[in-house]
Coordinates of C-alpha atoms and ligand atoms in Angstrom, one line a residue:
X1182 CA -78.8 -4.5 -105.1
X1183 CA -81.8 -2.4 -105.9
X1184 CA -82.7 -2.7 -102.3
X1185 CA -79.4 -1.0 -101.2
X1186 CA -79.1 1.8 -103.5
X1187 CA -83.2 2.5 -102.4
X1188 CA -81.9 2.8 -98.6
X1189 CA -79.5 5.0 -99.5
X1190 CA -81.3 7.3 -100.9
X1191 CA -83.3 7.3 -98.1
X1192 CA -80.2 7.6 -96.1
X1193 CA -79.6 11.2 -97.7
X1194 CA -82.8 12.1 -98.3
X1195 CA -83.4 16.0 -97.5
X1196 CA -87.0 17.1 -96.8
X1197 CA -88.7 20.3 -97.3
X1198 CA -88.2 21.5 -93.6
X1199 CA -84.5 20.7 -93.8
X1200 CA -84.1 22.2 -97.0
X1201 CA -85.6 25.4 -95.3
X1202 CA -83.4 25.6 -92.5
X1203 CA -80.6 25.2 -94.6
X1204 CA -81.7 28.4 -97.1
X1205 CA -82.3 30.2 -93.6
X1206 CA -78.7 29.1 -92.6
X1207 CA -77.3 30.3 -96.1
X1208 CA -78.8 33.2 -95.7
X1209 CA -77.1 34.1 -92.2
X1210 CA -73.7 33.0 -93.2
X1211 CA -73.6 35.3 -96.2
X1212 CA -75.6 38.2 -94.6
X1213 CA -73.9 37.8 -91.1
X1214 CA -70.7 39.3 -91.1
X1215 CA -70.8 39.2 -87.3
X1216 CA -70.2 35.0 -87.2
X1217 CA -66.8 35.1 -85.0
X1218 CA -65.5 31.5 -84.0
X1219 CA -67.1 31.2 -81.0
X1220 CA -70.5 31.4 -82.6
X1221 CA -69.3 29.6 -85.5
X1222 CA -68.4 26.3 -83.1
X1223 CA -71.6 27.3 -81.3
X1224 CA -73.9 26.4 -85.0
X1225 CA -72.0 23.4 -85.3
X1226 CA -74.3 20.9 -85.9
X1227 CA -76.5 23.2 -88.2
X1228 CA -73.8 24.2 -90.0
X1229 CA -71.8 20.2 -90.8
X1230 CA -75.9 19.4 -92.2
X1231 CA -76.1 22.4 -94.4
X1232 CA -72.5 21.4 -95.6
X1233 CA -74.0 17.6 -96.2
X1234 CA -77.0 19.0 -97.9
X1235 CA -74.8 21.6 -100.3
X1236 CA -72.8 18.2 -100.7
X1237 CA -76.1 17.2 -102.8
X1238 CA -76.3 20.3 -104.7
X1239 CA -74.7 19.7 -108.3
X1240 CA -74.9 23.4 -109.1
X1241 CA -72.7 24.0 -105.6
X1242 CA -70.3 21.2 -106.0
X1243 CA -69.6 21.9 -109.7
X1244 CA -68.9 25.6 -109.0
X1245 CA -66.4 24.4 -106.0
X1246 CA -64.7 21.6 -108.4
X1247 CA -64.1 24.5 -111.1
X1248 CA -62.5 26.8 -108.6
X1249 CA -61.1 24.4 -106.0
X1250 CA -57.6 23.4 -107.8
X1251 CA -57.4 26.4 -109.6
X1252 CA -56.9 28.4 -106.1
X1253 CA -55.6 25.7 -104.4
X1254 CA -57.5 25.6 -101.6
X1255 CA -58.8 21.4 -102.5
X1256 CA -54.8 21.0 -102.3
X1257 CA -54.5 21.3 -98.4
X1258 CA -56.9 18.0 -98.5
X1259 CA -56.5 16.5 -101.8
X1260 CA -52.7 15.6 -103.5
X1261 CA -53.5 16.8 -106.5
X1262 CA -55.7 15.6 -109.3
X1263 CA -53.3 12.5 -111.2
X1264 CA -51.7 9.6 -110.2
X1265 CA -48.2 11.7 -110.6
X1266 CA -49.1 14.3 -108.9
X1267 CA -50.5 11.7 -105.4
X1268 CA -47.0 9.9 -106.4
X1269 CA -44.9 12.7 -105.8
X1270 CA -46.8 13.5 -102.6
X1271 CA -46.4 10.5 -101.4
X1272 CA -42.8 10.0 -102.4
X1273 CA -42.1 13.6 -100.2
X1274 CA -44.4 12.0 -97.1
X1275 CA -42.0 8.7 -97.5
X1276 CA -38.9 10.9 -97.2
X1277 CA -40.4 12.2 -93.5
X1278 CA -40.9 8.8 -92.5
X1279 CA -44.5 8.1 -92.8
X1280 CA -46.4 5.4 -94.6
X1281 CA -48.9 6.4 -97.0
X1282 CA -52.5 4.9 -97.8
X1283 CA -52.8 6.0 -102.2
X1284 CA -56.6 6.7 -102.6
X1285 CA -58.2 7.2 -106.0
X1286 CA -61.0 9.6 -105.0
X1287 CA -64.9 8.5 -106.2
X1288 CA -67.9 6.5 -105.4
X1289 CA -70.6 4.6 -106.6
X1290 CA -70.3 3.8 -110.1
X1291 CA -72.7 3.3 -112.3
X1292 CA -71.5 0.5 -114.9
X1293 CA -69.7 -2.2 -115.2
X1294 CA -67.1 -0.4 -117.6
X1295 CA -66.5 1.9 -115.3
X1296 CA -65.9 -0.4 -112.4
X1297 CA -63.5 -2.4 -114.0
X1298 CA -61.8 0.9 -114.8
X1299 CA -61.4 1.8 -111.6
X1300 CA -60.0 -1.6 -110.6
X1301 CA -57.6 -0.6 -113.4
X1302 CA -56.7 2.4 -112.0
X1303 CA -55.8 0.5 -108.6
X1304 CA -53.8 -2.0 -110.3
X1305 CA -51.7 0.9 -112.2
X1306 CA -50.9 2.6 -108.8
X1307 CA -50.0 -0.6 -106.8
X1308 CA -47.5 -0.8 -109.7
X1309 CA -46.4 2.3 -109.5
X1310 CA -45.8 2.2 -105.6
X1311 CA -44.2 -0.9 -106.0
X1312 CA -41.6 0.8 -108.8
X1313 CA -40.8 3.3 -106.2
X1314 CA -40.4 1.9 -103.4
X1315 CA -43.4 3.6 -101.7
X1316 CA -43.7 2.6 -97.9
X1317 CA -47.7 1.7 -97.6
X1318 CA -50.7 0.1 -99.6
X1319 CA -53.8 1.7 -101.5
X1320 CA -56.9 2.4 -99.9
X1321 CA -60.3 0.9 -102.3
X1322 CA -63.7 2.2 -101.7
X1323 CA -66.2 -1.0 -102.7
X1324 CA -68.5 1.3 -104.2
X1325 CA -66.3 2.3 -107.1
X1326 CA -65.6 -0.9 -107.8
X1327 CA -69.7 -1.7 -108.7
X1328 CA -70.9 -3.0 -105.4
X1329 CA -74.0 -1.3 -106.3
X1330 CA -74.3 -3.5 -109.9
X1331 CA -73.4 -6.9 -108.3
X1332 CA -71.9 -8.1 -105.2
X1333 CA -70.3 -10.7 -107.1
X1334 CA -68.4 -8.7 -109.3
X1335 CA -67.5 -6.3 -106.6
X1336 CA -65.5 -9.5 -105.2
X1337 CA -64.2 -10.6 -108.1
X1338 CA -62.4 -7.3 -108.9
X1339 CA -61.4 -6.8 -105.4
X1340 CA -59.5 -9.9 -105.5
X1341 CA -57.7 -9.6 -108.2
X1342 CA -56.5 -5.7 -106.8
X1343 CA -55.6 -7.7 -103.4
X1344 CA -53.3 -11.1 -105.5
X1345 CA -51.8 -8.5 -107.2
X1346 CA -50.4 -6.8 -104.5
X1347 CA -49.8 -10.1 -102.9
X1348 CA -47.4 -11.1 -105.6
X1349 CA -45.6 -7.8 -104.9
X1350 CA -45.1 -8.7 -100.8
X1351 CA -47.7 -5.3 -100.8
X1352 CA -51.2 -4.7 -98.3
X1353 CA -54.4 -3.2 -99.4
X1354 CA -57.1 -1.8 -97.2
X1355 CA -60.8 -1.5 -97.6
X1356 CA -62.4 1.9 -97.1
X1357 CA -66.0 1.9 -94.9
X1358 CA -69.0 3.3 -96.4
X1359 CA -72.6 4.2 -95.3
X1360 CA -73.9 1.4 -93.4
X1361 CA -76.0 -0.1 -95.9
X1362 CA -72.8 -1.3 -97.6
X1363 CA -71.2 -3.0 -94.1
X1364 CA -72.4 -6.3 -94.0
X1365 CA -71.6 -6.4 -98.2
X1366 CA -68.5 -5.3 -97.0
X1367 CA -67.6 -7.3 -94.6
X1368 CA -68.4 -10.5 -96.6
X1369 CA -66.4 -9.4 -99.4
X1370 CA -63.5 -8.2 -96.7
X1371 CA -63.5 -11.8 -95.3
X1372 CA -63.6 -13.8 -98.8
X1373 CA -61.1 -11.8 -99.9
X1374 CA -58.5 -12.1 -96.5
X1375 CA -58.8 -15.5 -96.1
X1376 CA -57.3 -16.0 -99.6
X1377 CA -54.9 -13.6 -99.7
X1378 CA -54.2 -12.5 -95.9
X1379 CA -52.9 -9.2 -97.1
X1380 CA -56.1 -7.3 -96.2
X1381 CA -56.9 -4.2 -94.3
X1382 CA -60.7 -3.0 -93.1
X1383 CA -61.9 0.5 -91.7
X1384 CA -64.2 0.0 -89.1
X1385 CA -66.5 2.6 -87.6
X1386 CA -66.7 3.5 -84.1
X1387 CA -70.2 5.0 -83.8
X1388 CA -72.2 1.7 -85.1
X1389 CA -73.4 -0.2 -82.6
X1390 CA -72.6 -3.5 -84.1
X1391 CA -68.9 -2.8 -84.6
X1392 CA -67.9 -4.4 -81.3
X1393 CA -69.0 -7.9 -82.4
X1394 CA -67.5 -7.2 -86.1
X1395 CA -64.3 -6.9 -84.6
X1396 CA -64.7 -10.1 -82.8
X1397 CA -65.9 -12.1 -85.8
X1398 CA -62.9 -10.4 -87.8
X1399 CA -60.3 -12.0 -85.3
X1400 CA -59.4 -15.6 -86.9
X1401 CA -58.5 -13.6 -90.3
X1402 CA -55.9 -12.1 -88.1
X1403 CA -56.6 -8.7 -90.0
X1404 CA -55.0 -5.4 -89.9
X1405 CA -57.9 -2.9 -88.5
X1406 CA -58.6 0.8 -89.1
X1407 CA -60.4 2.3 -86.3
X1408 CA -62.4 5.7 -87.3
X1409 CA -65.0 7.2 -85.6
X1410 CA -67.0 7.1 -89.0
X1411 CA -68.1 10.0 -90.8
X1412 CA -71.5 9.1 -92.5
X1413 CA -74.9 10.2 -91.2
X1414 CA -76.5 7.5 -89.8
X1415 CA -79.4 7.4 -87.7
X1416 CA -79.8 6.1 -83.8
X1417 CA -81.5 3.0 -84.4
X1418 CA -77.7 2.3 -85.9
X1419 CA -75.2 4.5 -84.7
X1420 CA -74.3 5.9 -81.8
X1421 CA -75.3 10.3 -81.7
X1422 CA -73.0 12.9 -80.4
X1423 CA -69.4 13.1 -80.1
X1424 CA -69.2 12.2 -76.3
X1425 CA -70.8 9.0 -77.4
X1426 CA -68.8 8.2 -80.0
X1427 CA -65.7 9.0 -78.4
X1428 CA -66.6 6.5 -75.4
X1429 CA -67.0 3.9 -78.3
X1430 CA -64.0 4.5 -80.3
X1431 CA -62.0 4.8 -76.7
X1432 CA -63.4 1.2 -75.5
X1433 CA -62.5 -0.5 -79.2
X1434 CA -59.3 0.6 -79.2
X1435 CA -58.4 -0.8 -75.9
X1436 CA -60.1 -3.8 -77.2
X1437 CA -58.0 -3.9 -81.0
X1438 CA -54.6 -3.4 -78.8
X1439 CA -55.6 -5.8 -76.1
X1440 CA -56.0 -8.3 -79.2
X1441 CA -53.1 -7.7 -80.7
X1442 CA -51.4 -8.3 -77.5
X1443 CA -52.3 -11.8 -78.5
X1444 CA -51.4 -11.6 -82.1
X1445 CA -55.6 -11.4 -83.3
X1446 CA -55.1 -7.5 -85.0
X1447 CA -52.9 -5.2 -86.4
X1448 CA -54.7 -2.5 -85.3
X1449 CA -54.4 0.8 -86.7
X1450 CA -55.5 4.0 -84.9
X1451 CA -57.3 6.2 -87.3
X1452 CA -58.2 9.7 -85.9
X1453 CA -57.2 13.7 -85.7
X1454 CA -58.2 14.0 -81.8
X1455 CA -55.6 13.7 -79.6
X1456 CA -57.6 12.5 -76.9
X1457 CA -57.8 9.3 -79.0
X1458 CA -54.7 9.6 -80.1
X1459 CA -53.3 9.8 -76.1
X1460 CA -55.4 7.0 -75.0
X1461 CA -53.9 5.1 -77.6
X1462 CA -50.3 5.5 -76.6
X1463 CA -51.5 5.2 -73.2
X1464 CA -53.1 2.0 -73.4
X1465 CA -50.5 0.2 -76.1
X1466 CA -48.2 1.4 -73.1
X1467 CA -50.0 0.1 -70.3
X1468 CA -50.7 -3.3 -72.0
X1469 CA -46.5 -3.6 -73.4
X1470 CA -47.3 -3.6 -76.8
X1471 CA -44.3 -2.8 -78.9
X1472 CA -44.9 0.4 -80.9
X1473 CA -44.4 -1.5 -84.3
X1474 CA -47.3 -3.6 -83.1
X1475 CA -50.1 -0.8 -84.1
X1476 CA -49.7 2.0 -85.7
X1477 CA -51.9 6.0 -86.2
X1478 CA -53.6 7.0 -89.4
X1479 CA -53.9 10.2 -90.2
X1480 CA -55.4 12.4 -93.5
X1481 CA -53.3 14.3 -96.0
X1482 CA -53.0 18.0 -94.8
X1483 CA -55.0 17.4 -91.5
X1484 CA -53.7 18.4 -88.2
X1485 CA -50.1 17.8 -89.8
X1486 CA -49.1 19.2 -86.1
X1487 CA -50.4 16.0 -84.3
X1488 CA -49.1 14.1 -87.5
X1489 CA -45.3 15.5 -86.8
X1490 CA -46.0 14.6 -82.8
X1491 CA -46.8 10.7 -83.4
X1492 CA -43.7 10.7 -85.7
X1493 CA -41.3 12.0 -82.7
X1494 CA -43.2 9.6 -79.9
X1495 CA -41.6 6.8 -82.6
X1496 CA -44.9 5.5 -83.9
X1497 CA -45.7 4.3 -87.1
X1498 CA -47.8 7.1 -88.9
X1499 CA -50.0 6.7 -92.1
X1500 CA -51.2 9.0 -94.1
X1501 CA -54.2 8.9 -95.7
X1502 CA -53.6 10.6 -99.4
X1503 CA -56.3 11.2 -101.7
X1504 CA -56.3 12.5 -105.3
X1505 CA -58.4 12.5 -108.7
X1506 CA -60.8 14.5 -110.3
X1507 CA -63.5 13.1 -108.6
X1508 CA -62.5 15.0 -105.6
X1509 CA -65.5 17.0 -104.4
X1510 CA -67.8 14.9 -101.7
X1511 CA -64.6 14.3 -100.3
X1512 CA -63.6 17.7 -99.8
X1513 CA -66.9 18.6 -98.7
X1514 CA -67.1 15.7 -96.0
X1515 CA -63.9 17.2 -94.6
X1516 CA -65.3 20.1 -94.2
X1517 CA -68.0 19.1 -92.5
X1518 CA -66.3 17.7 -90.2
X1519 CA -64.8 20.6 -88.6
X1520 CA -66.8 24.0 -90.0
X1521 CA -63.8 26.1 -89.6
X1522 CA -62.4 24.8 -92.5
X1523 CA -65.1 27.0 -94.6
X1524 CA -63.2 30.0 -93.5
X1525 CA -59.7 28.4 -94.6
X1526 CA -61.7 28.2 -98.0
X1527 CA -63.3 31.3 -98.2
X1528 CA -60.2 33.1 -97.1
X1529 CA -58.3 30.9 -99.5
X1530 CA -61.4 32.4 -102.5
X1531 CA -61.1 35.6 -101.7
X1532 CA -57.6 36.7 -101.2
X1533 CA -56.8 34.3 -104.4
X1534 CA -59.6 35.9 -106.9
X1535 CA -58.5 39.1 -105.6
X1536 CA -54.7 38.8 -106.1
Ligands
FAD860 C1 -56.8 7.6 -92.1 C2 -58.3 7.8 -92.0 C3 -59.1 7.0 -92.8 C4 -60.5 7.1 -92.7 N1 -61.3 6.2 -93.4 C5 -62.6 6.2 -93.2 C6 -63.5 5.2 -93.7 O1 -63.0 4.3 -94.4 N2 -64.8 5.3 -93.4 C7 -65.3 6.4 -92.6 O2 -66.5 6.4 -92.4 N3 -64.5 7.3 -92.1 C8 -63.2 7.3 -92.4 N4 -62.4 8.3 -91.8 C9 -63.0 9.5 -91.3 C10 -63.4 9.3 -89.8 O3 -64.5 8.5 -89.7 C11 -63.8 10.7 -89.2 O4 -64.9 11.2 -89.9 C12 -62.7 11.7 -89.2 O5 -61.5 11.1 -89.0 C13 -62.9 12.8 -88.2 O6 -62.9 12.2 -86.9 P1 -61.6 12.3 -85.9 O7 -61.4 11.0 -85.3 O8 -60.5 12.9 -86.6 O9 -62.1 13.2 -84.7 P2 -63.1 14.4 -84.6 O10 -63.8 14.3 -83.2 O11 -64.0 14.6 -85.7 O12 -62.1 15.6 -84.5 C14 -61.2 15.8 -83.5 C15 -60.2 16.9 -83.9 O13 -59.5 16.5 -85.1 C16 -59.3 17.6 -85.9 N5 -60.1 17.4 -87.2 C17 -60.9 16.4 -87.5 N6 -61.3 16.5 -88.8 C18 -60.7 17.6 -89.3 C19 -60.8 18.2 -90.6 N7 -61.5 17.7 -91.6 N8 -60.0 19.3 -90.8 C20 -59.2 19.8 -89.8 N9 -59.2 19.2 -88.5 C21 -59.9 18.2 -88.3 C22 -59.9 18.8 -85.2 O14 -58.8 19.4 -84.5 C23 -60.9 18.2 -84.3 O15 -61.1 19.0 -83.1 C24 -61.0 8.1 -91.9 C25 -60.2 8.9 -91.1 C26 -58.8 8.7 -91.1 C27 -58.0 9.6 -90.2

């Protein structure tokens, strides 16, 4: 395990020239009052690695999680910070007709303790779902629950999350991390469904190996979460650039709804671009595949526009809902995925403080 937590740090490692690019990037989006949109869109890729490498910054990400629920702007992506608060979030997404995924927001603990609080913590809302009535499952990360102590123990807790919810006719689905956790993962994702068959597994477009992972997934007869992926990884192991990734995530989901044509996946669609979302429908059309045969994932308080369109084309939607205290690399990640969301947060900063 000493291995794994070694490659990732490599995996994040920031060197000196990236760390000065970055200061000269800070240094034009504070002094550069000029950056419109377009030129905003233009600095893309610049701008989603400086937002990764303020992700390391504990000074940055402690000033964002003392100011991010107090004006709000963390709520658009995260349900709030306690169980109650996700509960009631969910309870109001149930009402609209969506499913929801309940995720308890952290990674990589440290000790046992701690890992078999977390499992704790998954337990208590798989009750509480289950008490009301809450259309979905919860969504674990294998990280919090001490795949970085012991493989072993990762397992063991994970099992006892998914029997639970067994017991209570209820799903669970496993989150996908950086890719020095996938085959651990995957291992743990397969002991785990073929006991209790009530298992669920992201799995991330831009590797190359996800093609034959699907295919070696197929006798568990698993529900499948399609994303694009949204770690940096380099090219030796994931495809770069968005074309490319698209092409990948385009060609597995014809191949997830082709299989569940024939019963192999339940395979849900997990994206914000329509394009993907299209060719879904398209395809799950084309091949006469029932519309309660797949269904589209989507995140809390992202592109609730597409969210309300899969909802009136009669698909199954879940969302995606995230809370806790631990919220921050979350929140940062989603803003590095789409930059423009800085603005929604700066706005949100400064017409807040100023009110
Ligand atoms: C339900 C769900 C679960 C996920 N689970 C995992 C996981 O377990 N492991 C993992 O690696 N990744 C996971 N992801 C994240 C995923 O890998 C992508 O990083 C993320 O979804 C962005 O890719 P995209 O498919 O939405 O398309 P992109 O090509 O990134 O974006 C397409 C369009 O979507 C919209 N959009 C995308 N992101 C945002 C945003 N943050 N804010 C506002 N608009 C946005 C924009 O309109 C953008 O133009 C999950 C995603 C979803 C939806």
């Amino acid at each position: 395990m000493c291995e794994l937590r070694s490659v990732k740090e490599r995996q994040v490692r920031i060197d000196g020239a990236e760390s000065a690019t970055y200061s000269l990037t800070a240094a034009a989006l504070l002094c550069g009052g000029g950056f419109g949109a377009n030129r905003w869109f233009g600095h893309d890729m610049l701008i989603r690695n400086f937002i990764f490498w303020l992700s390391s910054k504990r000074g940055v990400t402690n000033a964002i999680a003392r100011r991010g629920m107090k004006y709000g702007f963390a709520r658009r992506f995260v349900a709030g910070e306690t169980l109650a608060e996700a509960l009631t979030a969910s309870d109001e997404l149930c009402r609209a007709g969506r499913h929801v995924s309940l995720n308890h927001l952290g990674e990589n603990v440290t000790t046992e303790a701690a890992a078999r609080e977390v499992c704790a913590s998954y337990l208590e809302m798989t009750e509480q779902m289950h008490a009301k009535n809450l259309a979905g499952n919860i969504s674990i990360k294998l990280t919090q629950l001490g795949l970085d102590l012991s493989k072993e123990l990762c397992g063991a807790l994970t099992l006892s999350i998914a029997k639970r919810a067994a017991e209570l006719g209820r799903t669970i689905e496993m989150d996908m991390e950086g890719s020095v956790y996938t085959d651990a993962t995957l291992d743990i994702f397969e002991s785990t469904q073929r006991e209790t068959g009530n298992c669920g597994l992201a799995i991330q477009a831009y590797l190359h190996r996800t093609e034959k992972d699907i295919q070696r997934l197929a006798p568990l007869r698993p529900k499948i979460r399609l994303v694009k992926g949204a770690y940096r990884e380099p090219a030796n192991i994931a495809v770069q650039g968005k074309p490319a990734v698209d092409a990948n995530y385009r060609k597995l989901t014809t191949l997830l709804l082709e299989g569940a044509t024939r019963g192999l996946y339940f395979p849900a669609i997990a994206s914000h671009d329509p394009f993907m979302v299209t060719h879904a429908q398209s395809e799950a059309a084309r091949l006469g595949l029932p519309k309660d045969k797949y269904e589209l994932q989507m995140i809390y308080g992202i592109r609730r526009d597409l969210q309300q369109q899969a909802r009136d084309a009669g698909n199954i939607l879940q969302v995606y809902v995230p809370f806790g205290t631990d919220w921050c690399p979350y929140f940062m990640r989603r803003l590095s995925e789409r930059p423009a969301n800085c603005w929604f947060v700066l706005r949100s900063l400064v017409a807040e403080s100023s009110s």
